[in-house]
PDB file of C-alpha atoms in Angstrom:
ATOM      1  CA  VAL A 155      10.193 -37.435 -23.740  1.00 90.00           C
ATOM      2  CA  GLU A 156      12.926 -38.113 -26.290  1.00 91.00           C
ATOM      3  CA  LYS A 157      12.506 -38.780 -29.981  1.00 89.00           C
ATOM      4  CA  GLY A 158      14.411 -38.836 -33.249  1.00 90.00           C
ATOM      5  CA  ASN A 159      14.150 -36.449 -36.156  1.00 92.00           C
ATOM      6  CA  PRO A 160      13.797 -38.080 -39.611  1.00 94.00           C
ATOM      7  CA  GLU A 161      14.004 -34.651 -41.253  1.00 94.00           C
ATOM      8  CA  LEU A 162      17.656 -34.132 -40.301  1.00 94.00           C
ATOM      9  CA  GLN A 163      19.879 -33.107 -43.223  1.00 95.00           C
ATOM     10  CA  PRO A 164      23.504 -34.116 -43.842  1.00 96.00           C
ATOM     11  CA  CYS A 165      26.121 -31.868 -42.245  1.00 95.00           C
ATOM     12  CA  TYR A 166      28.771 -30.258 -44.449  1.00 97.00           C
ATOM     13  CA  ASN A 167      32.027 -29.105 -42.869  1.00 96.00           C
ATOM     14  CA  HIS A 168      34.218 -26.499 -44.607  1.00 97.00           C
ATOM     15  CA  SER A 169      37.587 -26.369 -42.853  1.00 97.00           C
ATOM     16  CA  ILE A 170      40.848 -24.466 -43.117  1.00 97.00           C
ATOM     17  CA  SER A 171      43.881 -25.235 -40.962  1.00 97.00           C
ATOM     18  CA  LEU A 172      47.455 -24.054 -40.496  1.00 97.00           C
ATOM     19  CA  MET A 173      50.440 -25.718 -38.854  1.00 96.00           C
ATOM     20  CA  ALA A 174      53.920 -24.315 -38.367  1.00 96.00           C
ATOM     21  CA  GLU A 175      56.895 -25.946 -36.685  1.00 95.00           C
ATOM     22  CA  HIS A 176      60.270 -24.540 -35.644  1.00 94.00           C
ATOM     23  CA  ARG A 177      62.609 -26.745 -33.663  1.00 91.00           C
ATOM     24  CA  ASN A 178      60.749 -27.569 -30.437  1.00 93.00           C
ATOM     25  CA  LEU A 179      57.887 -25.150 -31.067  1.00 95.00           C
ATOM     26  CA  VAL A 180      54.662 -26.152 -32.838  1.00 96.00           C
ATOM     27  CA  PHE A 181      51.748 -23.881 -33.718  1.00 97.00           C
ATOM     28  CA  ASP A 182      48.462 -25.061 -35.164  1.00 96.00           C
ATOM     29  CA  ALA A 183      45.129 -23.405 -35.820  1.00 97.00           C
ATOM     30  CA  SER A 184      41.897 -24.255 -37.599  1.00 97.00           C
ATOM     31  CA  TYR A 185      38.560 -22.696 -38.497  1.00 97.00           C
ATOM     32  CA  ASP A 186      35.477 -24.730 -39.444  1.00 97.00           C
ATOM     33  CA  ILE A 187      32.157 -23.667 -40.927  1.00 98.00           C
ATOM     34  CA  LEU A 188      29.509 -26.310 -40.269  1.00 97.00           C
ATOM     35  CA  LYS A 189      26.409 -26.257 -42.437  1.00 97.00           C
ATOM     36  CA  ASP A 190      23.440 -28.084 -40.849  1.00 95.00           C
ATOM     37  CA  ALA A 191      25.348 -29.415 -37.857  1.00 95.00           C
ATOM     38  CA  CYS A 192      23.382 -31.956 -35.795  1.00 95.00           C
ATOM     39  CA  VAL A 193      22.571 -30.340 -32.441  1.00 95.00           C
ATOM     40  CA  PHE A 194      20.861 -31.872 -29.390  1.00 94.00           C
ATOM     41  CA  TYR A 195      18.357 -29.661 -27.552  1.00 94.00           C
ATOM     42  CA  ASN A 196      15.444 -29.682 -25.086  1.00 94.00           C
ATOM     43  CA  GLN A 197      12.216 -27.738 -25.144  1.00 93.00           C
ATOM     44  CA  VAL A 198       8.997 -27.435 -23.134  1.00 92.00           C
ATOM     45  CA  MET A 199       6.039 -29.124 -24.820  1.00 88.00           C
ATOM     46  CA  SER A 200       2.982 -26.900 -25.246  1.00 86.00           C
ATOM     47  CA  GLU A 201       0.492 -29.799 -25.227  1.00 86.00           C
ATOM     48  CA  TYR A 202       1.730 -31.600 -22.075  1.00 85.00           C
ATOM     49  CA  PRO A 203       3.645 -30.667 -18.901  1.00 87.00           C
ATOM     50  CA  MET A 204       6.775 -32.383 -20.232  1.00 91.00           C
ATOM     51  CA  THR A 205      10.090 -31.582 -21.831  1.00 92.00           C
ATOM     52  CA  LEU A 206      10.987 -32.899 -25.276  1.00 92.00           C
ATOM     53  CA  ALA A 207      14.555 -33.900 -26.163  1.00 94.00           C
ATOM     54  CA  ASN A 208      15.321 -33.917 -29.869  1.00 94.00           C
ATOM     55  CA  TYR A 209      17.887 -33.152 -32.581  1.00 95.00           C
ATOM     56  CA  MET A 210      17.907 -30.399 -35.178  1.00 95.00           C
ATOM     57  CA  ASN A 211      20.156 -28.915 -37.854  1.00 96.00           C
ATOM     58  CA  HIS A 212      21.878 -25.645 -37.075  1.00 96.00           C
ATOM     59  CA  ASP A 213      24.670 -23.660 -38.761  1.00 96.00           C
ATOM     60  CA  MET A 214      27.691 -22.841 -36.593  1.00 97.00           C
ATOM     61  CA  GLN A 215      31.425 -22.177 -36.667  1.00 97.00           C
ATOM     62  CA  THR A 216      34.229 -23.626 -34.551  1.00 97.00           C
ATOM     63  CA  TYR A 217      37.890 -22.694 -34.175  1.00 97.00           C
ATOM     64  CA  HIS A 218      40.991 -23.569 -32.185  1.00 96.00           C
ATOM     65  CA  VAL A 219      44.553 -22.264 -31.722  1.00 97.00           C
ATOM     66  CA  ASN A 220      47.318 -24.207 -29.960  1.00 96.00           C
ATOM     67  CA  LEU A 221      50.962 -23.532 -29.138  1.00 97.00           C
ATOM     68  CA  VAL A 222      53.189 -26.387 -27.947  1.00 96.00           C
ATOM     69  CA  TYR A 223      56.786 -26.223 -26.737  1.00 96.00           C
ATOM     70  CA  SER A 224      58.571 -29.579 -26.256  1.00 95.00           C
ATOM     71  CA  PRO A 225      62.285 -29.345 -25.476  1.00 94.00           C
ATOM     72  CA  THR A 226      64.563 -32.141 -24.287  1.00 93.00           C
ATOM     73  CA  ILE A 227      66.647 -31.370 -21.203  1.00 94.00           C
ATOM     74  CA  GLY A 228      68.846 -34.341 -20.405  1.00 92.00           C
ATOM     75  CA  VAL A 229      66.616 -37.195 -19.206  1.00 93.00           C
ATOM     76  CA  TRP A 230      63.681 -34.786 -18.841  1.00 95.00           C
ATOM     77  CA  LYS A 231      61.312 -34.214 -21.754  1.00 95.00           C
ATOM     78  CA  PRO A 232      58.691 -31.616 -20.778  1.00 95.00           C
ATOM     79  CA  SER A 233      55.898 -30.354 -23.001  1.00 96.00           C
ATOM     80  CA  TRP A 234      53.907 -27.182 -22.429  1.00 97.00           C
ATOM     81  CA  GLN A 235      50.712 -26.572 -24.371  1.00 97.00           C
ATOM     82  CA  ILE A 236      48.410 -23.589 -24.223  1.00 97.00           C
ATOM     83  CA  GLY A 237      45.540 -22.829 -26.527  1.00 97.00           C
ATOM     84  CA  THR A 238      41.982 -21.807 -27.024  1.00 96.00           C
ATOM     85  CA  GLU A 239      38.980 -23.376 -28.706  1.00 95.00           C
ATOM     86  CA  GLY A 240      35.529 -21.997 -29.193  1.00 95.00           C
ATOM     87  CA  GLN A 241      32.458 -21.685 -31.343  1.00 96.00           C
ATOM     88  CA  VAL A 242      30.052 -19.153 -32.823  1.00 96.00           C
ATOM     89  CA  LEU A 243      26.432 -20.206 -32.305  1.00 96.00           C
ATOM     90  CA  HIS A 244      23.251 -18.196 -31.767  1.00 95.00           C
ATOM     91  CA  ASP A 245      19.723 -19.545 -31.364  1.00 94.00           C
ATOM     92  CA  ASP A 246      16.366 -18.384 -29.981  1.00 91.00           C
ATOM     93  CA  GLY A 247      17.781 -14.997 -28.988  1.00 90.00           C
ATOM     94  CA  LYS A 248      20.609 -16.562 -26.932  1.00 93.00           C
ATOM     95  CA  SER A 249      24.324 -16.679 -27.572  1.00 95.00           C
ATOM     96  CA  TYR A 250      26.238 -19.923 -27.155  1.00 95.00           C
ATOM     97  CA  SER A 251      29.445 -18.405 -28.458  1.00 95.00           C
ATOM     98  CA  GLY A 252      32.703 -18.184 -26.591  1.00 93.00           C
ATOM     99  CA  ALA A 253      36.213 -19.557 -26.242  1.00 94.00           C
ATOM    100  CA  SER A 254      38.022 -21.495 -23.540  1.00 95.00           C
ATOM    101  CA  LEU A 255      41.605 -21.384 -22.311  1.00 96.00           C
ATOM    102  CA  ASN A 256      43.170 -24.861 -22.349  1.00 96.00           C
ATOM    103  CA  TYR A 257      46.505 -25.850 -20.852  1.00 96.00           C
ATOM    104  CA  GLU A 258      48.571 -29.006 -20.451  1.00 97.00           C
ATOM    105  CA  TRP A 259      51.956 -29.709 -18.891  1.00 96.00           C
ATOM    106  CA  LYS A 260      53.459 -33.111 -19.674  1.00 96.00           C
ATOM    107  CA  ASN A 261      56.648 -34.447 -18.115  1.00 96.00           C
ATOM    108  CA  ILE A 262      58.617 -37.583 -18.983  1.00 96.00           C
ATOM    109  CA  TRP A 263      61.821 -38.658 -17.293  1.00 95.00           C
ATOM    110  CA  SER A 264      63.682 -41.482 -19.087  1.00 93.00           C
ATOM    111  CA  LEU A 265      65.958 -42.828 -16.360  1.00 92.00           C
ATOM    112  CA  PRO A 266      68.732 -45.460 -16.493  1.00 91.00           C
ATOM    113  CA  ARG A 267      67.887 -49.180 -16.296  1.00 89.00           C
ATOM    114  CA  LYS A 268      64.696 -48.577 -18.319  1.00 90.00           C
ATOM    115  CA  TRP A 269      62.773 -46.637 -15.687  1.00 94.00           C
ATOM    116  CA  THR A 270      60.285 -44.039 -16.948  1.00 95.00           C
ATOM    117  CA  ILE A 271      58.322 -41.502 -14.897  1.00 96.00           C
ATOM    118  CA  THR A 272      55.381 -39.581 -16.363  1.00 96.00           C
ATOM    119  CA  PHE A 273      53.586 -36.687 -14.690  1.00 97.00           C
ATOM    120  CA  ASN A 274      50.851 -34.725 -16.496  1.00 96.00           C
ATOM    121  CA  ILE A 275      48.727 -31.730 -15.489  1.00 97.00           C
ATOM    122  CA  PHE A 276      45.853 -30.475 -17.644  1.00 96.00           C
ATOM    123  CA  GLY A 277      42.767 -28.296 -17.466  1.00 96.00           C
ATOM    124  CA  SER A 278      40.436 -25.859 -19.160  1.00 96.00           C
ATOM    125  CA  SER A 279      38.219 -22.899 -18.423  1.00 96.00           C
ATOM    126  CA  ALA A 280      34.490 -23.038 -19.172  1.00 95.00           C
ATOM    127  CA  GLN A 281      33.452 -23.566 -22.774  1.00 94.00           C
ATOM    128  CA  TYR A 282      30.441 -24.249 -24.961  1.00 94.00           C
ATOM    129  CA  MET A 283      30.064 -27.458 -26.964  1.00 95.00           C
ATOM    130  CA  LYS A 284      27.052 -26.702 -29.145  1.00 94.00           C
ATOM    131  CA  PHE A 285      24.274 -25.917 -26.615  1.00 95.00           C
ATOM    132  CA  ILE A 286      26.082 -27.452 -23.624  1.00 95.00           C
ATOM    133  CA  ASN A 287      28.187 -25.302 -21.293  1.00 96.00           C
ATOM    134  CA  ILE A 288      31.107 -27.370 -19.978  1.00 95.00           C
ATOM    135  CA  LYS A 289      32.324 -26.117 -16.599  1.00 95.00           C
ATOM    136  CA  PRO A 290      36.051 -25.597 -15.813  1.00 95.00           C
ATOM    137  CA  TYR A 291      38.088 -28.690 -14.977  1.00 94.00           C
ATOM    138  CA  PHE A 292      41.563 -29.572 -13.724  1.00 94.00           C
ATOM    139  CA  GLY A 293      43.343 -32.892 -13.352  1.00 95.00           C
ATOM    140  CA  ALA A 294      46.717 -34.570 -12.824  1.00 96.00           C
ATOM    141  CA  HIS A 295      48.076 -38.092 -13.367  1.00 96.00           C
ATOM    142  CA  VAL A 296      51.395 -39.752 -12.538  1.00 96.00           C
ATOM    143  CA  ASN A 297      52.848 -43.179 -13.330  1.00 96.00           C
ATOM    144  CA  ILE A 298      56.131 -45.085 -13.111  1.00 96.00           C
ATOM    145  CA  ARG A 299      57.102 -47.717 -15.678  1.00 95.00           C
ATOM    146  CA  LYS A 300      59.800 -50.371 -15.585  1.00 93.00           C
ATOM    147  CA  ASP A 301      60.777 -52.458 -18.629  1.00 91.00           C
ATOM    148  CA  ILE A 302      62.348 -55.852 -17.994  1.00 91.00           C
ATOM    149  CA  GLY A 303      62.925 -57.752 -21.232  1.00 87.00           C
ATOM    150  CA  ASN A 304      59.495 -58.442 -22.716  1.00 87.00           C
ATOM    151  CA  TRP A 305      57.805 -57.498 -19.444  1.00 91.00           C
ATOM    152  CA  GLN A 306      56.427 -54.061 -18.657  1.00 92.00           C
ATOM    153  CA  LEU A 307      55.343 -53.024 -15.164  1.00 94.00           C
ATOM    154  CA  ARG A 308      53.416 -49.789 -14.632  1.00 95.00           C
ATOM    155  CA  VAL A 309      52.210 -48.245 -11.347  1.00 96.00           C
ATOM    156  CA  GLY A 310      50.249 -45.006 -11.334  1.00 96.00           C
ATOM    157  CA  ILE A 311      47.849 -42.634  -9.629  1.00 96.00           C
ATOM    158  CA  GLN A 312      44.892 -41.173 -11.529  1.00 95.00           C
ATOM    159  CA  ASP A 313      43.367 -37.819 -10.613  1.00 95.00           C
ATOM    160  CA  ILE A 314      45.916 -37.070  -7.879  1.00 95.00           C
ATOM    161  CA  PHE A 315      43.986 -34.116  -6.437  1.00 94.00           C
ATOM    162  CA  ASN A 316      40.529 -35.721  -6.779  1.00 93.00           C
ATOM    163  CA  SER A 317      39.450 -32.730  -8.845  1.00 94.00           C
ATOM    164  CA  LEU A 318      37.873 -34.233 -11.967  1.00 93.00           C
ATOM    165  CA  ARG A 319      34.090 -33.923 -12.195  1.00 93.00           C
ATOM    166  CA  GLU A 320      31.471 -34.158 -14.912  1.00 94.00           C
ATOM    167  CA  ARG A 321      30.019 -30.639 -14.689  1.00 95.00           C
ATOM    168  CA  TRP A 322      27.861 -29.053 -17.370  1.00 96.00           C
ATOM    169  CA  SER A 323      24.599 -27.212 -17.957  1.00 96.00           C
ATOM    170  CA  GLN A 324      22.224 -26.709 -20.883  1.00 95.00           C
ATOM    171  CA  GLU A 325      19.611 -23.994 -21.338  1.00 94.00           C
ATOM    172  CA  THR A 326      17.352 -24.159 -24.417  1.00 94.00           C
ATOM    173  CA  TYR A 327      13.733 -23.221 -25.173  1.00 91.00           C
ATOM    174  CA  GLY A 328      12.525 -22.709 -21.618  1.00 89.00           C
ATOM    175  CA  THR A 329      14.411 -25.686 -20.131  1.00 93.00           C
ATOM    176  CA  TYR A 330      17.466 -25.790 -17.884  1.00 94.00           C
ATOM    177  CA  PHE A 331      19.516 -28.877 -17.047  1.00 93.00           C
ATOM    178  CA  GLU A 332      22.573 -29.028 -14.838  1.00 95.00           C
ATOM    179  CA  LYS A 333      24.813 -31.927 -13.858  1.00 94.00           C
ATOM    180  CA  CYS A 334      27.626 -32.186 -11.327  1.00 94.00           C
ATOM    181  CA  GLU A 335      28.835 -35.713 -10.685  1.00 93.00           C
ATOM    182  CA  ASN A 336      31.935 -37.143  -9.075  1.00 91.00           C
ATOM    183  CA  LEU A 337      32.854 -40.056 -11.331  1.00 86.00           C
ATOM    184  CA  HIS A 338      35.515 -41.212  -8.842  1.00 91.00           C
ATOM    185  CA  TYR A 339      38.425 -41.157 -11.272  1.00 89.00           C
ATOM    186  CA  GLN A 340      40.905 -41.026  -8.402  1.00 94.00           C
ATOM    187  CA  GLY A 341      42.667 -44.307  -7.781  1.00 95.00           C
ATOM    188  CA  VAL A 342      45.872 -46.322  -7.826  1.00 96.00           C
ATOM    189  CA  TYR A 343      46.511 -48.937 -10.495  1.00 95.00           C
ATOM    190  CA  ILE A 344      49.099 -51.594 -11.307  1.00 96.00           C
ATOM    191  CA  ARG A 345      49.465 -52.985 -14.812  1.00 95.00           C
ATOM    192  CA  VAL A 346      51.662 -55.835 -15.959  1.00 95.00           C
ATOM    193  CA  ALA A 347      52.125 -56.586 -19.656  1.00 94.00           C
ATOM    194  CA  TYR A 348      54.130 -59.197 -21.528  1.00 92.00           C
ATOM    195  CA  THR A 349      54.930 -59.048 -25.254  1.00 89.00           C
ATOM    196  CA  PHE A 350      55.028 -62.415 -27.002  1.00 87.00           C
ATOM    197  CA  ASN A 351      57.383 -62.824 -29.961  1.00 77.00           C
ATOM    198  CA  PRO A 352      58.154 -59.118 -30.410  1.00 68.00           C
ATOM    199  CA  ALA A 353      58.691 -58.327 -34.093  1.00 68.00           C
ATOM    200  CA  LYS A 354      62.186 -57.180 -34.957  1.00 66.00           C
ATOM    201  CA  SER A 355      62.607 -54.450 -37.513  1.00 60.00           C
ATOM    202  CA  LYS A 356      64.394 -55.335 -40.734  1.00 62.00           C
ATOM    203  CA  TYR A 357      65.684 -51.786 -40.957  1.00 59.00           C
ATOM    204  CA  LYS A 358      69.475 -51.845 -40.924  1.00 58.00           C
ATOM    205  CA  GLY A 359      69.975 -48.206 -39.933  1.00 56.00           C
ATOM    206  CA  GLY A 360      70.231 -46.628 -36.513  1.00 53.00           C
ATOM    207  CA  GLN A 361      67.694 -46.455 -33.729  1.00 55.00           C
ATOM    208  CA  ALA A 362      66.286 -43.040 -34.602  1.00 54.00           C
ATOM    209  CA  GLY A 363      62.838 -42.758 -33.108  1.00 60.00           C
ATOM    210  CA  GLN A 364      63.225 -45.739 -30.770  1.00 58.00           C
ATOM    211  CA  SER A 365      63.323 -43.521 -27.695  1.00 58.00           C
ATOM    212  CA  GLU A 366      60.034 -41.963 -28.792  1.00 59.00           C
ATOM    213  CA  LEU A 367      58.485 -45.426 -29.217  1.00 61.00           C
ATOM    214  CA  ASN A 368      59.655 -46.378 -25.729  1.00 60.00           C
ATOM    215  CA  ARG A 369      58.147 -43.172 -24.356  1.00 57.00           C
ATOM    216  CA  LEU A 370      54.772 -43.953 -25.911  1.00 60.00           C
TER     217      LEU A 370
END
């Protein structure tokens, strides 16, 4: 059985963040105190042999720290990111606190004749998101893009290693749910795009930033 909760209170978020940048290195961190966060939970009903899904307010804290290094080496623009994110949450004698290790390796090769190759690897260790325990995941994507005038052709492979799954569990108030599903992300795609009447910038200066726009 699932129902709403008309007694829910507004959530207030008190946040502090820090960002520092030096050449190709970027560091950012944040810490949030959430007052009356809206949390989804399940419990066993005492009157009937059923479980009840509902929402409640609960105080918690979240935090994250990331370090990114993005140099440019000729036609190769790699980006390495490593960080952690976690929360502090306790309820019904159980701890839902903890932090995950997240990583991402992005690669872009800007080749002559407007060819672009992108290869990304990303993943994370297990982590809590409120009462839900997200299991570790790992994935990789690759694509090749060719620009011809106003045309753009892109060919790519999603989830190269067929490793992405929706895997999580939740344990609250005498209930336990677990899900492991292959969402079949793996596949090959071809995309063709045409830009009609592309707007030309009235800026009379140089092309600073144009390579970044092309990369995006």
